[in-house]
PDB file of C-alpha atoms in Angstrom:
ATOM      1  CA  UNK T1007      13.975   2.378 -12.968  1.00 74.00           C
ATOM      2  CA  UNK T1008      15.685  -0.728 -14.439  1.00 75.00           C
ATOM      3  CA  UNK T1009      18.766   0.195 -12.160  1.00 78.00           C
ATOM      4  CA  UNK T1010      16.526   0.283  -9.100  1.00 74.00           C
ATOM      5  CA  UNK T1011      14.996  -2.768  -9.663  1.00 70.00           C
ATOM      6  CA  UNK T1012      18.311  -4.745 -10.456  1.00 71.00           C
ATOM      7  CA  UNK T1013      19.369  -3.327  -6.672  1.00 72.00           C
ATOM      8  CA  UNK T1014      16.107  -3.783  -5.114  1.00 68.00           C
ATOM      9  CA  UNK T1015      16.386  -4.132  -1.597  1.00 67.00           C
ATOM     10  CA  UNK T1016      13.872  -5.892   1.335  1.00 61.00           C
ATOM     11  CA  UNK T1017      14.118  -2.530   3.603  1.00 66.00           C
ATOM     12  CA  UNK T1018      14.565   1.256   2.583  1.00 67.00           C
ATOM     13  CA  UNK T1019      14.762   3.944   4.391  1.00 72.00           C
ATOM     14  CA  UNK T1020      12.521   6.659   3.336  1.00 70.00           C
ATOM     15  CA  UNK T1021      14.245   9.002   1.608  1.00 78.00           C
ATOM     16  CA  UNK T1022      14.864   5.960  -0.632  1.00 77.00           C
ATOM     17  CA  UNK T1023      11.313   5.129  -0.466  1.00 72.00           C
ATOM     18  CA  UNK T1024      10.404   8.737  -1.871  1.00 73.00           C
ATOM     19  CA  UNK T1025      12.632   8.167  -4.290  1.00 78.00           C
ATOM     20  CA  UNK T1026      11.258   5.117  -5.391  1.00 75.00           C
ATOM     21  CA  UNK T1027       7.985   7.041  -5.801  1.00 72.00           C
ATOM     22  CA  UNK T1028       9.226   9.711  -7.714  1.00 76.00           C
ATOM     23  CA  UNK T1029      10.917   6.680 -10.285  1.00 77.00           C
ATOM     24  CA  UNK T1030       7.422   4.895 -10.414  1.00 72.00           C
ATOM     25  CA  UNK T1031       5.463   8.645 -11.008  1.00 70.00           C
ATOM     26  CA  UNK T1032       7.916   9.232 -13.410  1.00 73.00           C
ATOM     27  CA  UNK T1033       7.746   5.702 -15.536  1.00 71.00           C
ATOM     28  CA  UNK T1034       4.111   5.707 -15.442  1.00 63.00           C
ATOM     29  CA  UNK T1035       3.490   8.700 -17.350  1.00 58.00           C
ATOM     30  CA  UNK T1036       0.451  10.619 -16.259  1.00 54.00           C
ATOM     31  CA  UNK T1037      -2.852   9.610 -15.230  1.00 52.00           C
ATOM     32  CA  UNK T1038      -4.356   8.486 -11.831  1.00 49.00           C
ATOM     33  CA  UNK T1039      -1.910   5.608  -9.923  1.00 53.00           C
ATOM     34  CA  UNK T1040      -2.209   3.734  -6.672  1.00 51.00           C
ATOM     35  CA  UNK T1041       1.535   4.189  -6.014  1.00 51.00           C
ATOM     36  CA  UNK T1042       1.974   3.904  -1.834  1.00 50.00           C
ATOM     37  CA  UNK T1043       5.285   5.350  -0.889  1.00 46.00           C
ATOM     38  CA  UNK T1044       5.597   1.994   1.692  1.00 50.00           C
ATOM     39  CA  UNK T1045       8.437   0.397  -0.977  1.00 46.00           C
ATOM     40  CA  UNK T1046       5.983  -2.392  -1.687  1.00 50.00           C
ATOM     41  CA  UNK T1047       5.095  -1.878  -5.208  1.00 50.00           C
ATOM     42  CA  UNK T1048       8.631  -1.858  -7.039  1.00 51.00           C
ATOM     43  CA  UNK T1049       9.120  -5.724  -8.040  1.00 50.00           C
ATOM     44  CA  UNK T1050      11.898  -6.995  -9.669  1.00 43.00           C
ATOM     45  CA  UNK T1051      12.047  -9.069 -12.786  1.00 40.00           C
ATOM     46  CA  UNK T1052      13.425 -12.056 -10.163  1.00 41.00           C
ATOM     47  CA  UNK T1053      11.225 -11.599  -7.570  1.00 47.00           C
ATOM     48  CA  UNK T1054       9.289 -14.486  -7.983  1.00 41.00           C
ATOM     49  CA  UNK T1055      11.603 -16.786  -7.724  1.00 40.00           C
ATOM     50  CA  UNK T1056      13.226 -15.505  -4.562  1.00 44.00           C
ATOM     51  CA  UNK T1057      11.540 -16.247  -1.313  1.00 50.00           C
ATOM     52  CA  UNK T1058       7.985 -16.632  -2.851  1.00 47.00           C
ATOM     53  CA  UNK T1059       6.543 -13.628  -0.789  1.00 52.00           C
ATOM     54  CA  UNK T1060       8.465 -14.097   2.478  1.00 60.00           C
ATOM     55  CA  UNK T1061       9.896 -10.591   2.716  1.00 64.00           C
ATOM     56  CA  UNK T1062       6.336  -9.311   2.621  1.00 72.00           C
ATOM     57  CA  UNK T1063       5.303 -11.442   5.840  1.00 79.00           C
ATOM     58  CA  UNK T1064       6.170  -8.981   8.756  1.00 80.00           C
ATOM     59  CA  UNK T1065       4.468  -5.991   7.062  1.00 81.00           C
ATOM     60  CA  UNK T1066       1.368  -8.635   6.782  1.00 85.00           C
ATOM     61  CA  UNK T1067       1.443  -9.848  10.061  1.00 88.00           C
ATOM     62  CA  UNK T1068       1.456  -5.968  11.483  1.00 88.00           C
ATOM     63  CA  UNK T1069      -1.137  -4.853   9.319  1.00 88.00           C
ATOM     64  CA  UNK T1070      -3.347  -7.733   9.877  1.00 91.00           C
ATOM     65  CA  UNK T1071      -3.228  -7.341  13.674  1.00 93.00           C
ATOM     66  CA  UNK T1072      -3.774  -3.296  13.389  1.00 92.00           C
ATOM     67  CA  UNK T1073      -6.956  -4.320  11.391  1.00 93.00           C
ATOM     68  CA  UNK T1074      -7.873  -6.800  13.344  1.00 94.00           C
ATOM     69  CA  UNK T1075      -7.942  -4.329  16.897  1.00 94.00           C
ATOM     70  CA  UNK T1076      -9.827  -1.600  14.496  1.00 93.00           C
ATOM     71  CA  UNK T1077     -12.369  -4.460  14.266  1.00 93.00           C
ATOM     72  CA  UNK T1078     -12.869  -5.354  17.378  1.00 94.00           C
ATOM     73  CA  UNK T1079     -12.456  -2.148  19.044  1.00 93.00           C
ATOM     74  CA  UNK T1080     -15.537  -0.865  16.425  1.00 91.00           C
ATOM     75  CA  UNK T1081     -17.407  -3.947  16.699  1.00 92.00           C
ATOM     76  CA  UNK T1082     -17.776  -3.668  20.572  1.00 90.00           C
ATOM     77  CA  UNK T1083     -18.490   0.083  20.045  1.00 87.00           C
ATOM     78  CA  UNK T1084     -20.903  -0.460  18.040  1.00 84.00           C
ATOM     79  CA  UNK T1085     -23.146  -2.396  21.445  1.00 85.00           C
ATOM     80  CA  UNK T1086     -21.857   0.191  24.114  1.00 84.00           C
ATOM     81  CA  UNK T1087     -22.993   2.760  22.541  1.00 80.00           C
ATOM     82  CA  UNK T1088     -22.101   6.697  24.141  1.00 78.00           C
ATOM     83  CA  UNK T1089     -25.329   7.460  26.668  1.00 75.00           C
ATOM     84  CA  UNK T1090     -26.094   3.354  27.258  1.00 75.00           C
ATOM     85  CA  UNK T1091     -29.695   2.089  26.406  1.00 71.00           C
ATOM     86  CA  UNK T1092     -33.087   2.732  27.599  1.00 73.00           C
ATOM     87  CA  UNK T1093     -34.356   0.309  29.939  1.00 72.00           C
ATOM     88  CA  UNK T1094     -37.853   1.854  30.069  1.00 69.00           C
ATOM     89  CA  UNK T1095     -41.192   1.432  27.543  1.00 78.00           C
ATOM     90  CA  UNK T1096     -41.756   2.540  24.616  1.00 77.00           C
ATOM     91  CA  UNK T1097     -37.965   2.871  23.884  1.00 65.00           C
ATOM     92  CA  UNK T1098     -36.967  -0.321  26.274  1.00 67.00           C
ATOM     93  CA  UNK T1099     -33.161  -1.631  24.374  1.00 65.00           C
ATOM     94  CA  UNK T1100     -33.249   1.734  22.251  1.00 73.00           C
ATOM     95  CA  UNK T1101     -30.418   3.740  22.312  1.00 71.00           C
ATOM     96  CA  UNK T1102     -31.007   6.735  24.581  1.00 73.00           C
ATOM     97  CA  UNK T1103     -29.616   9.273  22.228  1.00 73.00           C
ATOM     98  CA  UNK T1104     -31.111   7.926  19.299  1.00 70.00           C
ATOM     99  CA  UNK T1105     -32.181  10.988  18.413  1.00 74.00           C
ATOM    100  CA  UNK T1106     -29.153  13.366  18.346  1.00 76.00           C
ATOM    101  CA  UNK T1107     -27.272  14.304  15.176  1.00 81.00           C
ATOM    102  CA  UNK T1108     -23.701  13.388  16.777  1.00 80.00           C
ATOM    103  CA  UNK T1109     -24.926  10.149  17.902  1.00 82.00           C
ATOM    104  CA  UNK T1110     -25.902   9.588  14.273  1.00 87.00           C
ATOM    105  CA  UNK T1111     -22.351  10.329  13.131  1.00 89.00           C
ATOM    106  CA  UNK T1112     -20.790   8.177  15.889  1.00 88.00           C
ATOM    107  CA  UNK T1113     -23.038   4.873  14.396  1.00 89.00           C
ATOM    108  CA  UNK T1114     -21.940   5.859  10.461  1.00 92.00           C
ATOM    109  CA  UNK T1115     -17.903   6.450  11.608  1.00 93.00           C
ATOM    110  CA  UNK T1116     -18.050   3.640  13.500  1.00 92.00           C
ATOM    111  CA  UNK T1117     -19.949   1.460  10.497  1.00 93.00           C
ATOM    112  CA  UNK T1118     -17.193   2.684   8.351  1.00 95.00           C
ATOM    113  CA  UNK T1119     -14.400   2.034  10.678  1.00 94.00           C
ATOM    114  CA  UNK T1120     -15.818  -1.367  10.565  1.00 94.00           C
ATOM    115  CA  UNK T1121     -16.307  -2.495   7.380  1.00 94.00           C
ATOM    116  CA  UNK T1122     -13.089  -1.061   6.342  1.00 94.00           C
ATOM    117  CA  UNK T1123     -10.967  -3.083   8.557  1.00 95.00           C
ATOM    118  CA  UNK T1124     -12.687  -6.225   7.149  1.00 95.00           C
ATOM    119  CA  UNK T1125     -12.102  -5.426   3.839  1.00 94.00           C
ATOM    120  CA  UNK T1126      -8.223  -5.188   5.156  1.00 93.00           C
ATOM    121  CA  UNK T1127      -8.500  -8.162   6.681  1.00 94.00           C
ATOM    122  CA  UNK T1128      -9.329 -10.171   4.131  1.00 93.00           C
ATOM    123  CA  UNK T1129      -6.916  -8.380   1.525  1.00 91.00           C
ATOM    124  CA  UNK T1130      -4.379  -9.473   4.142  1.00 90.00           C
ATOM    125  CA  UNK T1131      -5.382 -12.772   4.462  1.00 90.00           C
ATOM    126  CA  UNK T1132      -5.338 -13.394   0.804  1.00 87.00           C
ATOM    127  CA  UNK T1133      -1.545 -12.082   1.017  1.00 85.00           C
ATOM    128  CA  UNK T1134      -1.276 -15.061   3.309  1.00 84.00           C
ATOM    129  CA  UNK T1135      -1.146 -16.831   0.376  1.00 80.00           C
ATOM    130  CA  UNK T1136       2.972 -16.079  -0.589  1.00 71.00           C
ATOM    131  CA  UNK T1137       2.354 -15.426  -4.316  1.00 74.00           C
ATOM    132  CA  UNK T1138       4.193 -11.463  -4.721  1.00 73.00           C
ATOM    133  CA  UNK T1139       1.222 -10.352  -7.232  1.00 75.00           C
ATOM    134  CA  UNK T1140      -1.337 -11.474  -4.397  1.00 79.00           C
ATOM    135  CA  UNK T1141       0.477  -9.610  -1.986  1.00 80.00           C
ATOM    136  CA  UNK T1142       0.893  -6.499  -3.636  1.00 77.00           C
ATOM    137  CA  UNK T1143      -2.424  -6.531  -4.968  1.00 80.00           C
ATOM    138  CA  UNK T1144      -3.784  -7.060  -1.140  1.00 83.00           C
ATOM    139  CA  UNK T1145      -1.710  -4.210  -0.206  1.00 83.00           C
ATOM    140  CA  UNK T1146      -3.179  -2.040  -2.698  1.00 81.00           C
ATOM    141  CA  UNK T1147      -6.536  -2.481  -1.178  1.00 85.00           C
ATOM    142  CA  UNK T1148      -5.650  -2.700   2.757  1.00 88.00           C
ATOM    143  CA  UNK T1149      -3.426   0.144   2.823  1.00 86.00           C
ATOM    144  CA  UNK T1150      -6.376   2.796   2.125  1.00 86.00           C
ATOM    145  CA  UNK T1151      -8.903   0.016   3.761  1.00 90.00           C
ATOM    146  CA  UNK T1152      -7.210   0.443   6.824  1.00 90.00           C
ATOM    147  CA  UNK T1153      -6.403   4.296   6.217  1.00 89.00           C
ATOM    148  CA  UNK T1154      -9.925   5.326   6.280  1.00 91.00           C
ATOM    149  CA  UNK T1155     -10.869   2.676   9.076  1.00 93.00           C
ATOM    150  CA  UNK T1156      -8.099   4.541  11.547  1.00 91.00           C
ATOM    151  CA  UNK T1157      -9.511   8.123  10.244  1.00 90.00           C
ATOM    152  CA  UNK T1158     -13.069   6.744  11.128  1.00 92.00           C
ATOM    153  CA  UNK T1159     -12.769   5.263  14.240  1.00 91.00           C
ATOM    154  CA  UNK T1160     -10.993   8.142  15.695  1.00 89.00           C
ATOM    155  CA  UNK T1161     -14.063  10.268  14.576  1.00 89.00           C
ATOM    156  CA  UNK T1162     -16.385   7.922  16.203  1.00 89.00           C
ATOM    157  CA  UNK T1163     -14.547   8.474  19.288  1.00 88.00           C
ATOM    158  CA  UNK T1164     -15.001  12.213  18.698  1.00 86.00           C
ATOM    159  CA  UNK T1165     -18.405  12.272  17.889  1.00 85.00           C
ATOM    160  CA  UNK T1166     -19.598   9.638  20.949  1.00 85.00           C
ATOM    161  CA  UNK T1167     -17.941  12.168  22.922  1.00 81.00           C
ATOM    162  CA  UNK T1168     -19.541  15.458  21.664  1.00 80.00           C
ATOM    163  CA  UNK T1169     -22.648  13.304  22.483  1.00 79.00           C
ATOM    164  CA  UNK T1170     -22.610  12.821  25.478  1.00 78.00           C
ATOM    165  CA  UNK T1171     -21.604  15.981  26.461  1.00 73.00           C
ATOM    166  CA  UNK T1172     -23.935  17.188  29.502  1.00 57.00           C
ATOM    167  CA  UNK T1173     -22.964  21.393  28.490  1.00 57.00           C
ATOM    168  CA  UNK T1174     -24.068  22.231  24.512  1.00 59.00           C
ATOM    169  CA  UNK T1175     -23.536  25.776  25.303  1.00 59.00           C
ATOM    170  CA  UNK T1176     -19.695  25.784  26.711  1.00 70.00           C
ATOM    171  CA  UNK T1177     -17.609  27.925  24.842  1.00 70.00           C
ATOM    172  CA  UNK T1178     -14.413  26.678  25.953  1.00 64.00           C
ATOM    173  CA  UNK T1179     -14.702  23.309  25.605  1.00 70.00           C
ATOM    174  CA  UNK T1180     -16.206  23.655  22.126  1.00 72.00           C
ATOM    175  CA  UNK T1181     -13.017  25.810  21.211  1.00 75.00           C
ATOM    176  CA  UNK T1182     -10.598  23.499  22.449  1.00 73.00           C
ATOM    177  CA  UNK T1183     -12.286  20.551  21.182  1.00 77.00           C
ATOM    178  CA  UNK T1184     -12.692  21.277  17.642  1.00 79.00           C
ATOM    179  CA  UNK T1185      -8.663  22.878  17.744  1.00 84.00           C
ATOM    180  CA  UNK T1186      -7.729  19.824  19.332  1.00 84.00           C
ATOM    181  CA  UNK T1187      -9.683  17.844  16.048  1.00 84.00           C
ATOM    182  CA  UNK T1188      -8.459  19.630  13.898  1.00 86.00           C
ATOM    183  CA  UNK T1189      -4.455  19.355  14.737  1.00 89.00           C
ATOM    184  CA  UNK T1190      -4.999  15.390  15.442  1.00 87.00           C
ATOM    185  CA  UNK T1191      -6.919  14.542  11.949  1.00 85.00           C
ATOM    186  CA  UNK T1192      -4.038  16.746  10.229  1.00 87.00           C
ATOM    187  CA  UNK T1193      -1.667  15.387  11.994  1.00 88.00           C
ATOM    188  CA  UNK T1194      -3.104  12.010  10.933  1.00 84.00           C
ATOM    189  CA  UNK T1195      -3.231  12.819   7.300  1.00 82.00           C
ATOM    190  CA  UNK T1196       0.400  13.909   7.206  1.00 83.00           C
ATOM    191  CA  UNK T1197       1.428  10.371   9.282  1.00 82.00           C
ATOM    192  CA  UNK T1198      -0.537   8.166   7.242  1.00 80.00           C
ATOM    193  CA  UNK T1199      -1.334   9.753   3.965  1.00 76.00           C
ATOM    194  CA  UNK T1200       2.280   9.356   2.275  1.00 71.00           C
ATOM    195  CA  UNK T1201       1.953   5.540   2.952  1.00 72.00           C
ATOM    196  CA  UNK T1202      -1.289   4.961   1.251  1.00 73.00           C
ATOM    197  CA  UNK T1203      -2.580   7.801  -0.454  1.00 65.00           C
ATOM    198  CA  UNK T1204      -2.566   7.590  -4.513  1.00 59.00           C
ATOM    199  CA  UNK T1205      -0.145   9.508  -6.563  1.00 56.00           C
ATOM    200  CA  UNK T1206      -1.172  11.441  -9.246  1.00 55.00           C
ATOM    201  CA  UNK T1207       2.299  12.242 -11.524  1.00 54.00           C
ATOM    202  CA  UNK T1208       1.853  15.600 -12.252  1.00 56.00           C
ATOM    203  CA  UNK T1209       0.533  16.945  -9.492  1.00 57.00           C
ATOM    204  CA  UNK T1210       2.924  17.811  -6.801  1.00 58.00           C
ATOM    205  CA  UNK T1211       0.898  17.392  -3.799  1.00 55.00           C
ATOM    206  CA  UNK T1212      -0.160  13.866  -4.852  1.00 54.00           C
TER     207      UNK T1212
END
């Protein structure tokens, strides 16, 4: 570990990043650890005095404008909804498909999505600052903020469509929508999870 962090570099690739993970599992000892495999939580001892946070300002500046689209991509979902609005009394403005289970589902993935991405948002903003224990604090937080925000408003998307589907009895499209789900959303795990997920030394999965 002391090695590492007298070579610390501003970019690894990510066989290095793994293996700073495996040094940081290892120096830890065992219990529960937010330790992302994204390179951004080994600090050296000189860190703060070199640059005062400016490597960190690219990986920022893209994660602040991901959150930012999850925001406003689940902020104007959440006034479209799937199936439009009733313009008719005694449900005039209501949502037509108030009532169905999916439609419920949509509204709570799509609440999550966005209240998620605002919590990354303002972690980010507060790594705005330049000071490295800000910064690596923020990305503690945004990193699974914006994890579960993704996850979410791709299942919004999923559930506004099984909503508004006009067949509930098709077979076929039932089959090869829920094996469709299920490869994306693993697919999804295995992209994002190793950049944000906590390790758990000990465990080999985590």
């Amino acid at each position: 570990m002391d090695i590492a962090e007298i070579n610390l570099q501003s970019r690894y690739v990510f066989r290095e990043r793994i293996s700073l993970m495996v040094l940081l599992c290892a120096s830890s000892g065992r219990g529960f650890q937010v330790i992302p495999t994204s390179g951004m939580t080994l600090r050296s001892r000189s860190e703060h005095h070199l640059s005062n946070g400016d490597k960190y300002k690219d990986n920022v500046n893209a994660l602040l404008l991901v959150a930012t689209l999850v925001a406003t991509v689940a902020f104007a979902a959440g006034f479209t909804v799937p199936g439009g609005f009733s313009s008719s009394p005694p449900n005039l403005g209501m949502a037509i498909l108030a009532n169905e289970l999916d439609f419920c589902y949509f509204l709570l993935c799509n609440t999550l999505a966005m209240q998620c991405s605002v919590v990354a948002i303002v972690a980010l903003i507060w790594a705005q600052l330049g000071d490295p224990e800000l910064i690596h604090r923020a990305f503690h937080l945004a990193l699974p903020s914006l994890f579960v925000a993704l996850i979410s408003m791709s299942a919004a998307f999923l559930f506004g469509v099984v909503a508004t589907r006009r067949s509930h009895n098709n077979f076929l499209f039932n089959v090869v929508f829920n094996t469709v789900t299920a490869i994306f959303f693993h697919v999804m795990v295995l992209l994002l999870g190793p950049y944000v997920i906590p390790q758990l030394p000990g465990v080999p999965f985590l």
